[in-house]
Structures are given as C-alpha cells and as structure tokens.
Amino acid sequence: GLEVAPDARPCHQQSNLEEFGCTNGWDWLEAYQPKNHPGWCNGLFDHIICLDDLPPPLKKLSGGTYRYADPKKRQKCLVYDFGIREQPQFGVIMAKTFGCEVHAFDPSPISLSWWNSDDTLVQSLRAMGNYHFHPYGAGGIDGNIQLLEYNWKQVSVLRLPRNVVNSSDCDESTCRIVNHDIQQRFELPVKTLPTIMQELNHTSREITILKLDVEGSEYAFLEQVLDSSGGCPQFIRQMTMEWHHYSFDWRYGEGSSPGINAIVTLLHTCGLKNFWTYDEAGQPNNEKIYTELGMKDVRYNLASFRRDG
C-alpha cells in the first residue's frame, strides 16, 4: 500500500462526507442505508477529503431558511468528479452543501441512462446552476477508446484473459485451453484534463478537488496530466482517487504492472502529498470469475492527496 507522506501538511478536518449526506432529508437513504446500520450509507462515501480547503457548509437559520457563509471562497471552489455511475453523491454534497461548482464525468451506459431518466435527483441536479454532467470520461487521449464491461454495470480498461487453461480437462502432459472472450465492448469518448479545462474555460482556475474513480483509466489519465504539466500540476489543490491493481497493464500486455510508485513520487515532488490511504494491503476483489481465471491479485485501494503549500 501507499505510505502517508511524513511531511504532508496537517489536515484538521478530514471527512468522507457521510456526516453531510448520510442524514435525514436525502432521497437516497432508503435505497442505500441498511436498517440495522443507521448513519452508514453503503458504498456512497468512500473518498476522504480535507475540508480545510473548502468554504463553510450550508447553515440552517431560524425559520427553516439556509445560507452559505464566505461567498468569495464558495465562488472559487471547483470540483471535478470523474466516475459517478448512477451514484453522484460525492458531487451532490459538494454542490448543495458547500456551494461548489461541480463537473461530473462518466461515459458509461449506466450513467447516461440515469442522467436521461426522470429520476427525481436527476431533475433537481439539472435545475441547479452549479452542477454539470458531461457524458465522457477521463483519458490519456482525446477521442474514443474501447472500454469493457466491468463490475456493477461499469466500464473499465480491465481485459479478462481470452484464453484460459481448464485444469480439470487434462491428459498426462497438457490441459485444454478454453476461449473465454465474454466481455461486452464499448467505444466511448474520453478526454484529457488539459482539453477538459480548456473547453470549460477553467485554464486560469484551480481545481479545489479532483475525484478520480475510473476503474483503471487513472494511469493513462494521470500520466498525461503529468506529461502536459511538466510533471507538476500546480492547478490541483486536492485529489482523491481509487487505484486499481491488476496483474497487467492493458497497454503493455500481461506481466506489466502499472507504475503507481512513479506517479506518486512525481505527485509528492510537486507538493501533492498523500495524507490518507484506505488500506495498506489494498482490498481484494472477491468476485468468483477472477479466481477462476487466475487473476487473484485484482484489488483496489483509495488514497487522497493535498497540496502542501
């Protein structure tokens, strides 16, 4: 796992936003909050951020009215939320509770279907002036790439092995090889961060929080961010992300491991210090198919970074 940088700037208010979004008044509670676990919304609030850099949250006044404090800081707050599926709670809290300008990105069919539905949450988000959905993903290039069917109706760069050895069908010297080409493929649009910031007219602004949960596309995306910024994206204040650990990087073939250490080293050198990690060992994926295909090291981890100056 990743070690927290010893010289990371102290964060006085760390939060996964549950205290704001896992409370009465939100439509999603009935679907996601187990009745025997009040105050816990399963899987909706996984990413830790530092509230020190955010404007104060919405406050309730007498008479049932609400107001934001520190309007200047609120106007500067910009959040990029990559990878939402049909669970936009992170960005919703950023927009509604903190008043930030939020841009959510996801090209997956499940996200487009959700955004084009008559869901009550979607209708309220469309009516907001500071929440924006974009039907494309985070990429290392600008254009369409092939993404594949993945867990929970998501899409990913993860490719399952096409030829699998069947160890139960062997003779004295060899085992039968079975074609296991079962993943549905999608040609979906992605964009690089410089292109996105240019198109949204954000090139002169700082991204307060960049959340990256893109099922394996984080490597190509971050490599391009580092390449295009001279190795140092000074325009990012915080980043919270999910690392996906695979036995191979689809760009280089089986046996190649993505360079997490290299990316984190560059982020640290640039001043984006790792102040929180979910699990030092990572969380293994417990779906049966990965064990059957010999992919026992498919796992993920979560990490958060914050600029130290």
PDB file of C-alpha atoms in Angstrom:
ATOM      1  CA  GLY A   1       0.000   0.000   0.000  1.00  0.00           C
ATOM      2  CA  LEU A   2       0.943   3.655  -0.157  1.00  0.00           C
ATOM      3  CA  GLU A   3       2.552   5.282   2.826  1.00  0.00           C
ATOM      4  CA  VAL A   4       1.309   8.622   4.064  1.00  0.00           C
ATOM      5  CA  ALA A   5       3.960  11.256   3.416  1.00  0.00           C
ATOM      6  CA  PRO A   6       5.600  12.221   6.723  1.00  0.00           C
ATOM      7  CA  ASP A   7       5.803  15.864   5.675  1.00  0.00           C
ATOM      8  CA  ALA A   8       2.200  16.128   4.484  1.00  0.00           C
ATOM      9  CA  ARG A   9       0.513  19.325   5.644  1.00  0.00           C
ATOM     10  CA  PRO A  10      -1.769  18.507   8.579  1.00  0.00           C
ATOM     11  CA  CYS A  11      -5.464  18.361   7.755  1.00  0.00           C
ATOM     12  CA  HIS A  12      -7.617  19.418  10.688  1.00  0.00           C
ATOM     13  CA  GLN A  13     -10.947  18.308   9.194  1.00  0.00           C
ATOM     14  CA  GLN A  14     -10.872  15.024   7.268  1.00  0.00           C
ATOM     15  CA  SER A  15     -14.211  13.729   6.057  1.00  0.00           C
ATOM     16  CA  ASN A  16     -15.785  11.176   3.733  1.00  0.00           C
ATOM     17  CA  LEU A  17     -18.908  13.419   3.669  1.00  0.00           C
ATOM     18  CA  GLU A  18     -21.156  10.908   5.433  1.00  0.00           C
ATOM     19  CA  GLU A  19     -21.993  13.458   8.110  1.00  0.00           C
ATOM     20  CA  PHE A  20     -23.467  15.643   5.370  1.00  0.00           C
ATOM     21  CA  GLY A  21     -25.019  13.090   3.011  1.00  0.00           C
ATOM     22  CA  CYS A  22     -25.991  10.162   5.209  1.00  0.00           C
ATOM     23  CA  THR A  23     -28.568  12.085   7.231  1.00  0.00           C
ATOM     24  CA  ASN A  24     -32.314  12.542   7.053  1.00  0.00           C
ATOM     25  CA  GLY A  25     -33.590  14.555   4.132  1.00  0.00           C
ATOM     26  CA  TRP A  26     -31.756  12.829   1.285  1.00  0.00           C
ATOM     27  CA  ASP A  27     -33.715  10.700  -1.193  1.00  0.00           C
ATOM     28  CA  TRP A  28     -31.017   8.018  -1.457  1.00  0.00           C
ATOM     29  CA  LEU A  29     -31.143   6.921   2.187  1.00  0.00           C
ATOM     30  CA  GLU A  30     -33.914   4.361   1.762  1.00  0.00           C
ATOM     31  CA  ALA A  31     -32.049   2.552  -1.017  1.00  0.00           C
ATOM     32  CA  TYR A  32     -28.551   2.577   0.453  1.00  0.00           C
ATOM     33  CA  GLN A  33     -28.726   2.857   4.236  1.00  0.00           C
ATOM     34  CA  PRO A  34     -29.181  -0.554   5.906  1.00  0.00           C
ATOM     35  CA  LYS A  35     -31.895  -0.503   8.559  1.00  0.00           C
ATOM     36  CA  ASN A  36     -29.559  -2.134  11.087  1.00  0.00           C
ATOM     37  CA  HIS A  37     -26.798   0.406  10.356  1.00  0.00           C
ATOM     38  CA  PRO A  38     -28.303   3.894  10.709  1.00  0.00           C
ATOM     39  CA  GLY A  39     -25.854   6.611   9.803  1.00  0.00           C
ATOM     40  CA  TRP A  40     -23.988   4.404   7.313  1.00  0.00           C
ATOM     41  CA  CYS A  41     -24.603   4.638   3.568  1.00  0.00           C
ATOM     42  CA  ASN A  42     -23.155   1.557   1.939  1.00  0.00           C
ATOM     43  CA  GLY A  43     -20.540   2.450  -0.682  1.00  0.00           C
ATOM     44  CA  LEU A  44     -21.675   6.032  -1.275  1.00  0.00           C
ATOM     45  CA  PHE A  45     -18.995   7.893   0.647  1.00  0.00           C
ATOM     46  CA  ASP A  46     -15.636   6.163   0.261  1.00  0.00           C
ATOM     47  CA  HIS A  47     -13.320   9.055  -0.535  1.00  0.00           C
ATOM     48  CA  ILE A  48     -11.652  11.098   2.201  1.00  0.00           C
ATOM     49  CA  ILE A  49     -11.083  14.798   1.555  1.00  0.00           C
ATOM     50  CA  CYS A  50      -9.751  17.675   3.657  1.00  0.00           C
ATOM     51  CA  LEU A  51     -12.458  20.196   4.494  1.00  0.00           C
ATOM     52  CA  ASP A  52      -9.847  22.832   5.414  1.00  0.00           C
ATOM     53  CA  ASP A  53      -9.702  23.985   1.774  1.00  0.00           C
ATOM     54  CA  LEU A  54     -13.474  24.199   1.275  1.00  0.00           C
ATOM     55  CA  PRO A  55     -15.923  27.009   2.018  1.00  0.00           C
ATOM     56  CA  PRO A  56     -18.054  26.530   5.150  1.00  0.00           C
ATOM     57  CA  PRO A  57     -21.055  24.239   4.580  1.00  0.00           C
ATOM     58  CA  LEU A  58     -24.617  25.438   4.225  1.00  0.00           C
ATOM     59  CA  LYS A  59     -26.084  26.572   7.541  1.00  0.00           C
ATOM     60  CA  LYS A  60     -29.685  26.336   8.645  1.00  0.00           C
ATOM     61  CA  LEU A  61     -31.084  29.561  10.062  1.00  0.00           C
ATOM     62  CA  SER A  62     -34.130  30.197  12.201  1.00  0.00           C
ATOM     63  CA  GLY A  63     -37.366  29.841  10.301  1.00  0.00           C
ATOM     64  CA  GLY A  64     -36.067  26.932   8.229  1.00  0.00           C
ATOM     65  CA  THR A  65     -34.048  29.013   5.756  1.00  0.00           C
ATOM     66  CA  TYR A  66     -30.453  28.275   4.698  1.00  0.00           C
ATOM     67  CA  ARG A  67     -27.478  30.366   3.677  1.00  0.00           C
ATOM     68  CA  TYR A  68     -23.853  29.933   2.612  1.00  0.00           C
ATOM     69  CA  ALA A  69     -21.069  31.639   4.511  1.00  0.00           C
ATOM     70  CA  ASP A  70     -17.963  33.131   2.872  1.00  0.00           C
ATOM     71  CA  PRO A  71     -19.375  33.679  -0.651  1.00  0.00           C
ATOM     72  CA  LYS A  72     -15.944  34.577  -2.107  1.00  0.00           C
ATOM     73  CA  LYS A  73     -14.433  31.229  -1.102  1.00  0.00           C
ATOM     74  CA  ARG A  74     -17.545  29.432  -2.379  1.00  0.00           C
ATOM     75  CA  GLN A  75     -17.191  31.074  -5.815  1.00  0.00           C
ATOM     76  CA  LYS A  76     -13.614  29.808  -6.098  1.00  0.00           C
ATOM     77  CA  CYS A  77     -14.488  26.194  -5.199  1.00  0.00           C
ATOM     78  CA  LEU A  78     -14.239  23.970  -8.278  1.00  0.00           C
ATOM     79  CA  VAL A  79     -14.755  20.190  -8.154  1.00  0.00           C
ATOM     80  CA  TYR A  80     -14.140  17.617 -10.912  1.00  0.00           C
ATOM     81  CA  ASP A  81     -15.875  14.290 -10.200  1.00  0.00           C
ATOM     82  CA  PHE A  82     -14.681  11.554 -12.587  1.00  0.00           C
ATOM     83  CA  GLY A  83     -16.606   8.276 -12.432  1.00  0.00           C
ATOM     84  CA  ILE A  84     -20.062   8.501 -10.869  1.00  0.00           C
ATOM     85  CA  ARG A  85     -22.021   5.553 -12.319  1.00  0.00           C
ATOM     86  CA  GLU A  86     -25.546   6.406 -11.068  1.00  0.00           C
ATOM     87  CA  GLN A  87     -24.252   7.336  -7.616  1.00  0.00           C
ATOM     88  CA  PRO A  88     -23.367  11.060  -7.772  1.00  0.00           C
ATOM     89  CA  GLN A  89     -23.497  11.648  -4.021  1.00  0.00           C
ATOM     90  CA  PHE A  90     -19.949  12.997  -3.697  1.00  0.00           C
ATOM     91  CA  GLY A  91     -20.567  15.725  -6.244  1.00  0.00           C
ATOM     92  CA  VAL A  92     -24.083  16.394  -4.977  1.00  0.00           C
ATOM     93  CA  ILE A  93     -22.782  17.182  -1.481  1.00  0.00           C
ATOM     94  CA  MET A  94     -20.039  19.375  -2.942  1.00  0.00           C
ATOM     95  CA  ALA A  95     -22.633  21.342  -4.937  1.00  0.00           C
ATOM     96  CA  LYS A  96     -25.544  21.513  -2.497  1.00  0.00           C
ATOM     97  CA  THR A  97     -23.852  21.602   0.905  1.00  0.00           C
ATOM     98  CA  PHE A  98     -20.672  23.528   0.079  1.00  0.00           C
ATOM     99  CA  GLY A  99     -21.905  25.504  -2.914  1.00  0.00           C
ATOM    100  CA  CYS A 100     -19.003  24.463  -5.150  1.00  0.00           C
ATOM    101  CA  GLU A 101     -19.116  24.431  -8.930  1.00  0.00           C
ATOM    102  CA  VAL A 102     -19.191  20.714  -9.738  1.00  0.00           C
ATOM    103  CA  HIS A 103     -18.491  18.979 -13.037  1.00  0.00           C
ATOM    104  CA  ALA A 104     -19.243  15.245 -13.148  1.00  0.00           C
ATOM    105  CA  PHE A 105     -17.881  12.981 -15.899  1.00  0.00           C
ATOM    106  CA  ASP A 106     -18.851   9.454 -16.928  1.00  0.00           C
ATOM    107  CA  PRO A 107     -19.309   7.886 -20.397  1.00  0.00           C
ATOM    108  CA  SER A 108     -20.674   4.531 -19.212  1.00  0.00           C
ATOM    109  CA  PRO A 109     -24.097   3.445 -20.498  1.00  0.00           C
ATOM    110  CA  ILE A 110     -25.477   3.149 -16.965  1.00  0.00           C
ATOM    111  CA  SER A 111     -24.584   6.789 -16.248  1.00  0.00           C
ATOM    112  CA  LEU A 112     -26.110   8.077 -19.483  1.00  0.00           C
ATOM    113  CA  SER A 113     -29.282   6.089 -18.853  1.00  0.00           C
ATOM    114  CA  TRP A 114     -29.506   7.528 -15.328  1.00  0.00           C
ATOM    115  CA  TRP A 115     -28.882  11.120 -16.439  1.00  0.00           C
ATOM    116  CA  ASN A 116     -31.520  10.871 -19.180  1.00  0.00           C
ATOM    117  CA  SER A 117     -34.131   9.362 -16.835  1.00  0.00           C
ATOM    118  CA  ASP A 118     -36.913  11.049 -14.881  1.00  0.00           C
ATOM    119  CA  ASP A 119     -35.194  10.251 -11.568  1.00  0.00           C
ATOM    120  CA  THR A 120     -36.085  12.926  -9.007  1.00  0.00           C
ATOM    121  CA  LEU A 121     -32.443  13.507  -8.066  1.00  0.00           C
ATOM    122  CA  VAL A 122     -31.518  13.966 -11.732  1.00  0.00           C
ATOM    123  CA  GLN A 123     -34.311  16.507 -12.149  1.00  0.00           C
ATOM    124  CA  SER A 124     -33.085  18.512  -9.159  1.00  0.00           C
ATOM    125  CA  LEU A 125     -29.470  18.407 -10.397  1.00  0.00           C
ATOM    126  CA  ARG A 126     -30.464  19.619 -13.851  1.00  0.00           C
ATOM    127  CA  ALA A 127     -32.180  22.590 -12.224  1.00  0.00           C
ATOM    128  CA  MET A 128     -29.060  23.570 -10.281  1.00  0.00           C
ATOM    129  CA  GLY A 129     -26.778  26.180 -11.749  1.00  0.00           C
ATOM    130  CA  ASN A 130     -23.612  24.741 -10.213  1.00  0.00           C
ATOM    131  CA  TYR A 131     -23.875  21.015 -11.081  1.00  0.00           C
ATOM    132  CA  HIS A 132     -22.965  19.864 -14.591  1.00  0.00           C
ATOM    133  CA  PHE A 133     -22.834  16.350 -16.084  1.00  0.00           C
ATOM    134  CA  HIS A 134     -20.572  15.512 -19.039  1.00  0.00           C
ATOM    135  CA  PRO A 135     -21.021  12.210 -20.950  1.00  0.00           C
ATOM    136  CA  TYR A 136     -17.325  11.483 -21.459  1.00  0.00           C
ATOM    137  CA  GLY A 137     -14.587  10.017 -19.299  1.00  0.00           C
ATOM    138  CA  ALA A 138     -11.032  10.606 -18.119  1.00  0.00           C
ATOM    139  CA  GLY A 139      -8.442   9.518 -20.646  1.00  0.00           C
ATOM    140  CA  GLY A 140      -4.856   9.746 -21.747  1.00  0.00           C
ATOM    141  CA  ILE A 141      -6.014  10.867 -25.207  1.00  0.00           C
ATOM    142  CA  ASP A 142      -8.844  12.863 -26.732  1.00  0.00           C
ATOM    143  CA  GLY A 143     -11.177  10.591 -28.657  1.00  0.00           C
ATOM    144  CA  ASN A 144     -12.929   7.252 -28.435  1.00  0.00           C
ATOM    145  CA  ILE A 145     -11.346   4.249 -26.742  1.00  0.00           C
ATOM    146  CA  GLN A 146     -12.538   0.707 -26.179  1.00  0.00           C
ATOM    147  CA  LEU A 147     -13.809   0.116 -22.662  1.00  0.00           C
ATOM    148  CA  LEU A 148     -15.130  -3.194 -21.444  1.00  0.00           C
ATOM    149  CA  GLU A 149     -17.945  -4.486 -19.278  1.00  0.00           C
ATOM    150  CA  TYR A 150     -16.957  -4.462 -15.603  1.00  0.00           C
ATOM    151  CA  ASN A 151     -18.423  -4.836 -12.113  1.00  0.00           C
ATOM    152  CA  TRP A 152     -21.756  -3.227 -11.228  1.00  0.00           C
ATOM    153  CA  LYS A 153     -22.554  -2.298 -14.850  1.00  0.00           C
ATOM    154  CA  GLN A 154     -19.485  -0.074 -15.073  1.00  0.00           C
ATOM    155  CA  VAL A 155     -16.913   0.014 -17.858  1.00  0.00           C
ATOM    156  CA  SER A 156     -13.165  -0.441 -17.454  1.00  0.00           C
ATOM    157  CA  VAL A 157      -9.849  -0.897 -19.254  1.00  0.00           C
ATOM    158  CA  LEU A 158      -9.520  -4.262 -17.484  1.00  0.00           C
ATOM    159  CA  ARG A 159      -9.474  -7.091 -20.003  1.00  0.00           C
ATOM    160  CA  LEU A 160     -10.157 -10.622 -18.858  1.00  0.00           C
ATOM    161  CA  PRO A 161      -7.879 -13.286 -20.373  1.00  0.00           C
ATOM    162  CA  ARG A 162      -9.344 -14.576 -23.635  1.00  0.00           C
ATOM    163  CA  ASN A 163      -7.656 -17.986 -23.488  1.00  0.00           C
ATOM    164  CA  VAL A 164      -7.940 -19.821 -20.187  1.00  0.00           C
ATOM    165  CA  VAL A 165      -6.389 -23.144 -19.178  1.00  0.00           C
ATOM    166  CA  ASN A 166      -9.014 -25.620 -17.974  1.00  0.00           C
ATOM    167  CA  SER A 167      -7.132 -27.557 -15.293  1.00  0.00           C
ATOM    168  CA  SER A 168      -9.978 -30.059 -14.925  1.00  0.00           C
ATOM    169  CA  ASP A 169      -9.640 -31.206 -18.543  1.00  0.00           C
ATOM    170  CA  CYS A 170      -6.079 -32.501 -18.899  1.00  0.00           C
ATOM    171  CA  ASP A 171      -4.259 -35.523 -20.196  1.00  0.00           C
ATOM    172  CA  GLU A 172      -0.835 -36.660 -18.992  1.00  0.00           C
ATOM    173  CA  SER A 173       1.002 -33.673 -20.441  1.00  0.00           C
ATOM    174  CA  THR A 174      -1.384 -30.845 -21.376  1.00  0.00           C
ATOM    175  CA  CYS A 175      -4.655 -29.218 -20.393  1.00  0.00           C
ATOM    176  CA  ARG A 176      -7.354 -27.921 -22.700  1.00  0.00           C
ATOM    177  CA  ILE A 177      -7.395 -24.205 -23.455  1.00  0.00           C
ATOM    178  CA  VAL A 178     -10.838 -22.585 -23.428  1.00  0.00           C
ATOM    179  CA  ASN A 179     -11.736 -19.331 -25.158  1.00  0.00           C
ATOM    180  CA  HIS A 180     -13.171 -17.020 -22.519  1.00  0.00           C
ATOM    181  CA  ASP A 181     -13.965 -13.946 -24.588  1.00  0.00           C
ATOM    182  CA  ILE A 182     -17.112 -12.874 -22.745  1.00  0.00           C
ATOM    183  CA  GLN A 183     -16.779  -9.137 -22.126  1.00  0.00           C
ATOM    184  CA  GLN A 184     -19.054  -6.723 -23.911  1.00  0.00           C
ATOM    185  CA  ARG A 185     -17.094  -3.915 -25.580  1.00  0.00           C
ATOM    186  CA  PHE A 186     -17.991  -0.242 -25.875  1.00  0.00           C
ATOM    187  CA  GLU A 187     -16.444   2.562 -27.962  1.00  0.00           C
ATOM    188  CA  LEU A 188     -16.751   5.531 -25.623  1.00  0.00           C
ATOM    189  CA  PRO A 189     -15.429   9.110 -25.593  1.00  0.00           C
ATOM    190  CA  VAL A 190     -12.673  10.242 -23.215  1.00  0.00           C
ATOM    191  CA  LYS A 191     -10.746  13.484 -22.864  1.00  0.00           C
ATOM    192  CA  THR A 192      -7.534  14.615 -21.261  1.00  0.00           C
ATOM    193  CA  LEU A 193      -7.559  17.050 -18.357  1.00  0.00           C
ATOM    194  CA  PRO A 194      -5.972  19.935 -20.353  1.00  0.00           C
ATOM    195  CA  THR A 195      -8.656  19.571 -23.038  1.00  0.00           C
ATOM    196  CA  ILE A 196     -11.428  19.492 -20.454  1.00  0.00           C
ATOM    197  CA  MET A 197     -10.149  22.575 -18.658  1.00  0.00           C
ATOM    198  CA  GLN A 198      -9.767  24.402 -21.979  1.00  0.00           C
ATOM    199  CA  GLU A 199     -13.292  23.536 -23.133  1.00  0.00           C
ATOM    200  CA  LEU A 200     -14.821  24.515 -19.769  1.00  0.00           C
ATOM    201  CA  ASN A 201     -12.824  27.761 -19.670  1.00  0.00           C
ATOM    202  CA  HIS A 202     -11.038  26.707 -16.460  1.00  0.00           C
ATOM    203  CA  THR A 203      -7.414  27.145 -17.556  1.00  0.00           C
ATOM    204  CA  SER A 204      -6.938  30.094 -15.186  1.00  0.00           C
ATOM    205  CA  ARG A 205      -8.659  28.405 -12.237  1.00  0.00           C
ATOM    206  CA  GLU A 206      -7.517  25.996  -9.541  1.00  0.00           C
ATOM    207  CA  ILE A 207      -9.298  22.652  -9.195  1.00  0.00           C
ATOM    208  CA  THR A 208     -10.146  22.517  -5.493  1.00  0.00           C
ATOM    209  CA  ILE A 209     -10.848  18.774  -5.509  1.00  0.00           C
ATOM    210  CA  LEU A 210     -10.331  16.270  -8.298  1.00  0.00           C
ATOM    211  CA  LYS A 211     -12.009  12.926  -7.563  1.00  0.00           C
ATOM    212  CA  LEU A 212     -10.842  10.078  -9.780  1.00  0.00           C
ATOM    213  CA  ASP A 213     -12.684   6.748  -9.661  1.00  0.00           C
ATOM    214  CA  VAL A 214     -12.394   5.455 -13.212  1.00  0.00           C
ATOM    215  CA  GLU A 215     -11.818   1.698 -12.993  1.00  0.00           C
ATOM    216  CA  GLY A 216      -8.252   1.515 -14.268  1.00  0.00           C
ATOM    217  CA  SER A 217      -8.151   4.567 -16.553  1.00  0.00           C
ATOM    218  CA  GLU A 218      -6.422   6.558 -13.803  1.00  0.00           C
ATOM    219  CA  TYR A 219      -2.966   5.514 -15.051  1.00  0.00           C
ATOM    220  CA  ALA A 220      -3.212   6.871 -18.596  1.00  0.00           C
ATOM    221  CA  PHE A 221      -5.091   9.943 -17.351  1.00  0.00           C
ATOM    222  CA  LEU A 222      -2.565  10.867 -14.651  1.00  0.00           C
ATOM    223  CA  GLU A 223       0.439  10.114 -16.866  1.00  0.00           C
ATOM    224  CA  GLN A 224      -0.929  12.605 -19.410  1.00  0.00           C
ATOM    225  CA  VAL A 225      -1.632  15.174 -16.654  1.00  0.00           C
ATOM    226  CA  LEU A 226       1.981  14.902 -15.504  1.00  0.00           C
ATOM    227  CA  ASP A 227       3.391  14.972 -19.040  1.00  0.00           C
ATOM    228  CA  SER A 228       1.357  18.030 -20.052  1.00  0.00           C
ATOM    229  CA  SER A 229       2.161  19.997 -16.887  1.00  0.00           C
ATOM    230  CA  GLY A 230       5.908  19.425 -16.856  1.00  0.00           C
ATOM    231  CA  GLY A 231       5.493  16.828 -14.120  1.00  0.00           C
ATOM    232  CA  CYS A 232       3.755  19.216 -11.746  1.00  0.00           C
ATOM    233  CA  PRO A 233       0.014  20.051 -11.944  1.00  0.00           C
ATOM    234  CA  GLN A 234       0.132  23.183  -9.772  1.00  0.00           C
ATOM    235  CA  PHE A 235      -3.536  23.862 -10.543  1.00  0.00           C
ATOM    236  CA  ILE A 236      -4.812  20.942  -8.408  1.00  0.00           C
ATOM    237  CA  ARG A 237      -5.352  21.610  -4.685  1.00  0.00           C
ATOM    238  CA  GLN A 238      -6.584  18.143  -3.648  1.00  0.00           C
ATOM    239  CA  MET A 239      -7.001  14.800  -5.330  1.00  0.00           C
ATOM    240  CA  THR A 240      -8.830  11.746  -4.018  1.00  0.00           C
ATOM    241  CA  MET A 241      -8.750   8.593  -6.074  1.00  0.00           C
ATOM    242  CA  GLU A 242      -9.147   4.868  -6.366  1.00  0.00           C
ATOM    243  CA  TRP A 243      -6.124   2.856  -7.516  1.00  0.00           C
ATOM    244  CA  HIS A 244      -6.871  -0.371  -9.373  1.00  0.00           C
ATOM    245  CA  HIS A 245      -4.214  -3.072  -9.037  1.00  0.00           C
ATOM    246  CA  TYR A 246      -4.058  -5.551 -11.889  1.00  0.00           C
ATOM    247  CA  SER A 247      -1.618  -8.242 -12.916  1.00  0.00           C
ATOM    248  CA  PHE A 248      -1.082  -6.438 -16.198  1.00  0.00           C
ATOM    249  CA  ASP A 249      -1.435  -3.040 -17.811  1.00  0.00           C
ATOM    250  CA  TRP A 250      -3.604  -3.497 -20.911  1.00  0.00           C
ATOM    251  CA  ARG A 251      -1.349  -1.167 -22.920  1.00  0.00           C
ATOM    252  CA  TYR A 252       1.786  -3.262 -22.432  1.00  0.00           C
ATOM    253  CA  GLY A 253       0.480  -6.800 -22.046  1.00  0.00           C
ATOM    254  CA  GLU A 254       0.428  -9.448 -19.358  1.00  0.00           C
ATOM    255  CA  GLY A 255       3.291  -9.263 -16.872  1.00  0.00           C
ATOM    256  CA  SER A 256       3.465  -5.459 -16.873  1.00  0.00           C
ATOM    257  CA  SER A 257       2.482  -3.604 -13.703  1.00  0.00           C
ATOM    258  CA  PRO A 258       1.213  -0.005 -13.688  1.00  0.00           C
ATOM    259  CA  GLY A 259       3.648   2.478 -12.172  1.00  0.00           C
ATOM    260  CA  ILE A 260       1.868   3.640  -9.022  1.00  0.00           C
ATOM    261  CA  ASN A 261       5.118   4.383  -7.223  1.00  0.00           C
ATOM    262  CA  ALA A 262       6.406   6.536 -10.089  1.00  0.00           C
ATOM    263  CA  ILE A 263       3.170   8.539 -10.291  1.00  0.00           C
ATOM    264  CA  VAL A 264       3.005   9.102  -6.529  1.00  0.00           C
ATOM    265  CA  THR A 265       6.663  10.103  -6.416  1.00  0.00           C
ATOM    266  CA  LEU A 266       6.004  12.799  -9.027  1.00  0.00           C
ATOM    267  CA  LEU A 267       2.898  13.979  -7.172  1.00  0.00           C
ATOM    268  CA  HIS A 268       4.870  14.231  -3.925  1.00  0.00           C
ATOM    269  CA  THR A 269       7.688  16.120  -5.650  1.00  0.00           C
ATOM    270  CA  CYS A 270       5.099  18.541  -6.987  1.00  0.00           C
ATOM    271  CA  GLY A 271       3.718  19.116  -3.480  1.00  0.00           C
ATOM    272  CA  LEU A 272       0.647  16.878  -3.662  1.00  0.00           C
ATOM    273  CA  LYS A 273       1.274  14.765  -0.564  1.00  0.00           C
ATOM    274  CA  ASN A 274      -0.570  11.562   0.291  1.00  0.00           C
ATOM    275  CA  PHE A 275      -2.363  12.297   3.584  1.00  0.00           C
ATOM    276  CA  TRP A 276      -4.714   9.294   3.691  1.00  0.00           C
ATOM    277  CA  THR A 277      -4.816   5.707   2.401  1.00  0.00           C
ATOM    278  CA  TYR A 278      -7.732   3.318   2.846  1.00  0.00           C
ATOM    279  CA  ASP A 279      -5.880   0.047   3.443  1.00  0.00           C
ATOM    280  CA  GLU A 280      -2.149  -0.660   3.425  1.00  0.00           C
ATOM    281  CA  ALA A 281      -2.788  -4.047   1.820  1.00  0.00           C
ATOM    282  CA  GLY A 282      -5.483  -2.991  -0.619  1.00  0.00           C
ATOM    283  CA  GLN A 283      -8.931  -4.528  -0.914  1.00  0.00           C
ATOM    284  CA  PRO A 284      -9.155  -7.727  -2.998  1.00  0.00           C
ATOM    285  CA  ASN A 285     -11.984  -8.154  -5.464  1.00  0.00           C
ATOM    286  CA  ASN A 286     -13.976 -11.165  -4.266  1.00  0.00           C
ATOM    287  CA  GLU A 287     -15.881 -11.956  -7.462  1.00  0.00           C
ATOM    288  CA  LYS A 288     -15.584 -15.621  -8.374  1.00  0.00           C
ATOM    289  CA  ILE A 289     -14.624 -15.071 -12.001  1.00  0.00           C
ATOM    290  CA  TYR A 290     -11.250 -13.524 -11.118  1.00  0.00           C
ATOM    291  CA  THR A 291     -10.278 -16.576  -9.071  1.00  0.00           C
ATOM    292  CA  GLU A 292     -11.418 -18.903 -11.834  1.00  0.00           C
ATOM    293  CA  LEU A 293      -9.291 -17.016 -14.365  1.00  0.00           C
ATOM    294  CA  GLY A 294      -6.219 -16.985 -12.130  1.00  0.00           C
ATOM    295  CA  MET A 295      -6.487 -13.210 -11.538  1.00  0.00           C
ATOM    296  CA  LYS A 296      -6.148 -13.418  -7.774  1.00  0.00           C
ATOM    297  CA  ASP A 297      -4.368 -10.076  -7.446  1.00  0.00           C
ATOM    298  CA  VAL A 298      -7.216  -7.899  -8.777  1.00  0.00           C
ATOM    299  CA  ARG A 299      -7.709  -5.393  -5.976  1.00  0.00           C
ATOM    300  CA  TYR A 300      -8.235  -1.722  -5.328  1.00  0.00           C
ATOM    301  CA  ASN A 301      -7.187   0.927  -2.852  1.00  0.00           C
ATOM    302  CA  LEU A 302      -8.166   4.510  -2.089  1.00  0.00           C
ATOM    303  CA  ALA A 303      -5.799   7.395  -1.491  1.00  0.00           C
ATOM    304  CA  SER A 304      -6.042  11.165  -1.013  1.00  0.00           C
ATOM    305  CA  PHE A 305      -3.505  13.879  -1.778  1.00  0.00           C
ATOM    306  CA  ARG A 306      -3.305  17.534  -0.765  1.00  0.00           C
ATOM    307  CA  ARG A 307      -1.012  20.342  -1.802  1.00  0.00           C
ATOM    308  CA  ASP A 308       1.413  21.245   0.978  1.00  0.00           C
ATOM    309  CA  GLY A 309       1.626  24.933   0.254  1.00  0.00           C
TER     310      GLY A 309
END
